[in-house]
Tab-separated table of C-alpha atoms in Angstrom:
chain	number	residue	atom	x	y	z
A	322	GLN	CA	-32.170	20.924	11.094
A	323	LYS	CA	-29.356	20.546	9.645
A	324	GLU	CA	-29.534	21.526	6.016
A	325	VAL	CA	-27.587	21.749	3.381
A	326	GLU	CA	-29.170	24.074	0.315
A	327	GLN	CA	-27.876	23.704	-3.538
A	328	ASN	CA	-29.728	25.747	-6.380
A	329	SER	CA	-31.488	22.262	-8.509
A	330	GLY	CA	-30.721	24.141	-12.007
A	331	PRO	CA	-30.313	22.899	-14.497
A	332	LEU	CA	-26.905	24.893	-14.732
A	333	SER	CA	-26.394	25.087	-18.510
A	334	VAL	CA	-23.238	25.631	-19.922
A	335	PRO	CA	-21.178	25.268	-23.341
A	336	GLU	CA	-18.799	22.416	-24.169
A	337	GLY	CA	-14.854	23.797	-22.808
A	338	ALA	CA	-16.479	26.180	-20.102
A	339	ILE	CA	-16.520	26.562	-16.459
A	340	ALA	CA	-18.983	25.640	-15.058
A	341	SER	CA	-19.673	26.729	-11.386
A	342	LEU	CA	-21.648	24.592	-8.980
A	343	ASN	CA	-22.807	26.308	-5.849
A	344	CYS	CA	-23.756	24.849	-1.899
A	345	THR	CA	-24.041	26.504	1.489
A	346	TYR	CA	-24.564	24.378	4.917
A	347	SER	CA	-25.819	25.743	8.080
A	348	ASP	CA	-24.376	23.833	10.484
A	349	ARG	CA	-21.339	25.838	11.617
A	350	GLY	CA	-19.625	22.520	13.026
A	351	SER	CA	-18.984	20.843	9.967
A	352	GLN	CA	-16.027	19.940	9.085
A	353	SER	CA	-15.928	18.198	6.096
A	354	PHE	CA	-16.893	18.837	2.760
A	355	PHE	CA	-17.838	16.554	-0.230
A	356	TRP	CA	-18.939	16.740	-3.891
A	357	TYR	CA	-20.277	13.582	-5.554
A	358	ARG	CA	-21.084	12.891	-8.854
A	359	GLN	CA	-24.762	11.398	-9.994
A	360	TYR	CA	-25.718	10.229	-13.592
A	361	SER	CA	-29.549	9.213	-13.817
A	362	GLY	CA	-30.062	6.033	-12.343
A	363	LYS	CA	-27.288	5.694	-10.650
A	364	SER	CA	-25.564	5.508	-7.313
A	365	PRO	CA	-23.105	9.039	-6.014
A	366	GLU	CA	-19.419	8.821	-7.249
A	367	LEU	CA	-16.945	10.485	-5.387
A	368	ILE	CA	-15.287	13.627	-6.905
A	369	MET	CA	-13.201	15.114	-4.114
A	370	PHE	CA	-13.149	16.339	-0.371
A	371	ILE	CA	-12.047	19.533	1.104
A	372	TYR	CA	-12.149	20.721	4.894
A	373	SER	CA	-9.304	24.076	5.212
A	374	ASN	CA	-10.213	27.018	4.117
A	375	GLY	CA	-9.240	27.784	0.629
A	376	ASP	CA	-9.189	25.720	-2.673
A	377	LYS	CA	-8.194	22.275	-3.512
A	378	GLU	CA	-7.028	20.990	-7.307
A	379	ASP	CA	-7.507	18.109	-8.458
A	380	GLY	CA	-7.285	17.358	-12.650
A	381	ARG	CA	-9.737	19.883	-13.944
A	382	PHE	CA	-11.699	20.311	-10.879
A	383	THR	CA	-12.003	22.560	-7.899
A	384	ALA	CA	-13.597	22.921	-4.526
A	385	GLN	CA	-13.724	25.916	-2.741
A	386	LEU	CA	-14.441	26.166	0.970
A	387	ASN	CA	-15.339	29.880	2.932
A	388	LYS	CA	-16.117	28.497	6.762
A	389	ALA	CA	-17.199	32.016	7.603
A	390	SER	CA	-19.281	32.197	4.532
A	391	GLN	CA	-20.219	28.433	5.286
A	392	TYR	CA	-20.079	28.557	1.795
A	393	VAL	CA	-19.086	25.560	-0.558
A	394	SER	CA	-18.390	25.298	-4.502
A	395	LEU	CA	-17.250	23.415	-7.208
A	396	LEU	CA	-15.041	24.677	-10.290
A	397	ILE	CA	-15.356	22.474	-13.269
A	398	ARG	CA	-12.885	23.628	-15.766
A	399	ASP	CA	-13.374	22.758	-19.616
A	400	SER	CA	-16.671	21.001	-19.156
A	401	GLN	CA	-17.263	18.170	-21.041
A	402	PRO	CA	-20.476	16.891	-22.464
A	403	SER	CA	-19.717	13.726	-20.100
A	404	ASP	CA	-19.466	16.214	-17.088
A	405	SER	CA	-23.351	15.930	-17.913
A	406	ALA	CA	-24.926	15.011	-13.740
A	407	THR	CA	-26.589	16.023	-11.074
A	408	TYR	CA	-24.023	17.345	-8.516
A	409	LEU	CA	-24.346	16.449	-4.876
A	410	CYS	CA	-22.859	18.574	-1.631
A	411	ALA	CA	-21.972	16.345	1.167
A	412	VAL	CA	-21.269	17.934	4.780
A	413	ARG	CA	-19.939	15.644	7.118
A	414	GLN	CA	-21.145	17.719	10.910
A	415	GLN	CA	-18.983	17.955	13.739
A	416	GLY	CA	-18.936	15.840	16.850
A	417	GLY	CA	-20.436	11.745	17.023
A	418	ALA	CA	-18.242	8.688	15.614
A	419	THR	CA	-19.959	8.204	12.476
A	420	ASN	CA	-19.093	11.111	9.800
A	421	LYS	CA	-22.715	10.875	8.461
A	422	LEU	CA	-23.551	12.718	5.549
A	423	ILE	CA	-25.543	14.871	5.046
A	424	PHE	CA	-26.436	15.599	1.355
A	425	GLY	CA	-27.919	18.589	-0.118
A	426	THR	CA	-30.929	18.348	-3.092
A	427	GLY	CA	-28.098	18.267	-5.741
A	428	THR	CA	-27.328	20.349	-8.911
A	429	LEU	CA	-28.329	19.692	-12.559
A	430	LEU	CA	-26.064	20.404	-15.432
A	431	ALA	CA	-26.012	20.641	-18.854
A	432	VAL	CA	-22.836	20.273	-20.534
A	433	GLN	CA	-24.545	21.817	-24.098
A	434	PRO	CA	-21.462	20.606	-26.821
B	1434	GLU	CA	-9.662	-0.551	-7.532
B	1435	PRO	CA	-11.090	-1.939	-4.082
B	1436	GLU	CA	-15.435	-1.040	-4.993
B	1437	VAL	CA	-18.678	-1.813	-2.970
B	1438	THR	CA	-21.017	-4.025	-4.182
B	1439	GLN	CA	-24.411	-5.028	-3.828
B	1440	THR	CA	-27.193	-7.247	-4.652
B	1441	PRO	CA	-30.093	-7.615	-6.096
B	1442	SER	CA	-29.651	-4.962	-8.567
B	1443	HIS	CA	-33.960	-4.316	-8.381
B	1444	GLN	CA	-36.193	-5.711	-6.015
B	1445	VAL	CA	-39.687	-6.176	-6.400
B	1446	THR	CA	-41.659	-7.004	-3.344
B	1447	GLN	CA	-45.337	-7.545	-2.226
B	1448	MET	CA	-46.819	-5.126	0.504
B	1449	GLY	CA	-46.073	-6.269	3.923
B	1450	GLN	CA	-43.306	-8.835	2.572
B	1451	GLU	CA	-39.884	-8.515	4.280
B	1452	VAL	CA	-37.278	-8.370	1.962
B	1453	ILE	CA	-33.238	-8.611	2.419
B	1454	LEU	CA	-29.955	-5.960	0.410
B	1455	ARG	CA	-27.044	-7.095	0.571
B	1456	CYS	CA	-23.677	-5.234	0.345
B	1457	VAL	CA	-19.891	-6.175	-0.030
B	1458	PRO	CA	-18.075	-3.055	1.417
B	1459	ILE	CA	-15.105	-2.532	0.452
B	1460	SER	CA	-11.974	-4.912	2.506
B	1461	ASN	CA	-10.524	-3.182	4.686
B	1462	HIS	CA	-12.670	-0.604	5.469
B	1463	LEU	CA	-13.963	-0.783	9.055
B	1464	TYR	CA	-17.266	2.439	8.981
B	1465	PHE	CA	-20.600	1.278	6.711
B	1466	TYR	CA	-23.401	3.175	6.215
B	1467	TRP	CA	-27.286	2.402	4.477
B	1468	TYR	CA	-28.568	5.450	2.850
B	1469	ARG	CA	-31.520	5.622	1.215
B	1470	GLN	CA	-33.042	7.802	-2.234
B	1471	ILE	CA	-36.425	8.034	-3.361
B	1472	LEU	CA	-36.761	9.154	-6.801
B	1473	GLY	CA	-35.999	12.935	-7.053
B	1474	GLN	CA	-34.958	13.528	-3.656
B	1475	LYS	CA	-32.290	14.229	-2.235
B	1476	VAL	CA	-29.468	11.214	-0.309
B	1477	GLU	CA	-30.705	10.241	3.018
B	1478	PHE	CA	-29.029	9.038	6.019
B	1479	LEU	CA	-30.233	5.860	7.418
B	1480	VAL	CA	-27.579	4.148	9.638
B	1481	SER	CA	-24.273	3.868	10.632
B	1482	PHE	CA	-22.261	0.422	11.577
B	1483	TYR	CA	-18.868	0.174	13.429
B	1484	ASN	CA	-17.293	-2.746	15.448
B	1485	ASN	CA	-20.766	-4.890	14.669
B	1486	GLU	CA	-23.187	-2.096	15.783
B	1487	ILE	CA	-25.167	0.436	15.051
B	1488	SER	CA	-23.301	3.174	15.891
B	1489	GLU	CA	-26.314	5.971	14.405
B	1490	LYS	CA	-29.461	5.614	13.151
B	1491	SER	CA	-31.901	8.202	11.893
B	1492	GLU	CA	-35.300	8.740	12.665
B	1493	ILE	CA	-36.261	7.113	9.426
B	1494	PHE	CA	-34.708	3.915	10.402
B	1495	ASP	CA	-37.091	2.312	12.365
B	1496	ASP	CA	-38.396	-1.082	13.791
B	1497	GLN	CA	-39.141	-2.146	10.814
B	1498	PHE	CA	-35.422	-1.770	9.509
B	1499	SER	CA	-32.058	-3.682	10.761
B	1500	VAL	CA	-28.478	-3.660	9.644
B	1501	GLU	CA	-26.258	-7.171	10.556
B	1502	ARG	CA	-22.734	-8.024	9.145
B	1503	PRO	CA	-23.204	-12.079	9.388
B	1504	ASP	CA	-19.687	-13.173	8.410
B	1505	GLY	CA	-16.196	-10.572	7.358
B	1506	SER	CA	-17.205	-9.272	3.734
B	1507	ASN	CA	-21.374	-8.648	4.170
B	1508	PHE	CA	-23.548	-5.911	5.295
B	1509	THR	CA	-27.062	-6.511	4.966
B	1510	LEU	CA	-30.339	-4.301	5.047
B	1511	LYS	CA	-33.684	-6.054	6.609
B	1512	ILE	CA	-37.111	-4.125	6.048
B	1513	ARG	CA	-39.871	-5.737	7.916
B	1514	SER	CA	-42.977	-5.353	6.639
B	1515	THR	CA	-42.797	-3.007	3.475
B	1516	LYS	CA	-45.056	-0.312	3.011
B	1517	LEU	CA	-45.299	1.474	-0.505
B	1518	GLU	CA	-43.007	3.986	0.659
B	1519	ASP	CA	-40.429	2.340	1.155
B	1520	SER	CA	-39.716	2.214	-2.653
B	1521	ALA	CA	-36.633	4.090	-2.971
B	1522	MET	CA	-32.587	3.520	-4.223
B	1523	TYR	CA	-30.676	1.648	-1.579
B	1524	PHE	CA	-26.917	2.345	-0.972
B	1525	CYS	CA	-24.455	1.166	1.230
B	1526	ALA	CA	-21.526	3.038	1.337
B	1527	SER	CA	-18.640	1.946	3.233
B	1528	ARG	CA	-15.659	4.126	4.813
B	1529	GLY	CA	-11.571	4.555	5.074
B	1530	GLU	CA	-9.817	7.521	6.613
B	1531	VAL	CA	-12.513	10.420	5.138
B	1532	GLU	CA	-14.065	9.647	1.832
B	1533	GLN	CA	-17.233	7.284	1.773
B	1534	PHE	CA	-17.640	4.786	-1.269
B	1535	PHE	CA	-21.331	3.844	-2.106
B	1536	GLY	CA	-22.273	1.046	-3.810
B	1537	PRO	CA	-23.943	0.840	-7.363
B	1538	GLY	CA	-27.552	0.850	-5.180
B	1539	THR	CA	-30.650	-1.706	-4.886
B	1540	ARG	CA	-33.771	-0.262	-6.387
B	1541	LEU	CA	-36.252	-1.540	-4.322
B	1542	THR	CA	-40.109	-1.197	-5.630
B	1543	VAL	CA	-42.602	-1.959	-2.993
B	1544	LEU	CA	-46.615	-2.834	-5.142
């Protein structure tokens, strides 16, 4: 069973701090890695994706990928209360034309004002 | 900015009834998906659709489920005879080159 694992949290950080969210995956053949934000009762909203080892930055967000360790993370700089949500890690697996996503259970982030 | 839309936002039905959930994907996308999320659980893949046919389906997507693209814009998920355990949020997604964008979801409640 191909799995994506996340700590469910909650991860509590003060406003202005860096929030670090982590994800591990079991399928070594996974190709692309996505971070979604999901507010309670809402749909997943794409933040960013990464497919090469290293860091990728987009505004206050940085995704980090280490394929050897099968580990992907999301850093949120200058965290704001509006960042409080569940962050979903999703993995696209190798092979097939469908590019379906396998999701983790998500990490609940709480940014304290 | 283009977005995926879904109707209805909330559907309440009796066990054993048929429901049809509707989605309008982003217009130039070619790959379409249905996912579901039972309350408090992870988002789960149901089915993918490309070139007017199913390209992959999960174990959840049994004979009670079907998908269709009846015209150039709509993409539907039909559940023939709903069960209590079908109660969930159902999300439609469409994909361009890489990213999958999700619609707002339909909350299905089976009584």
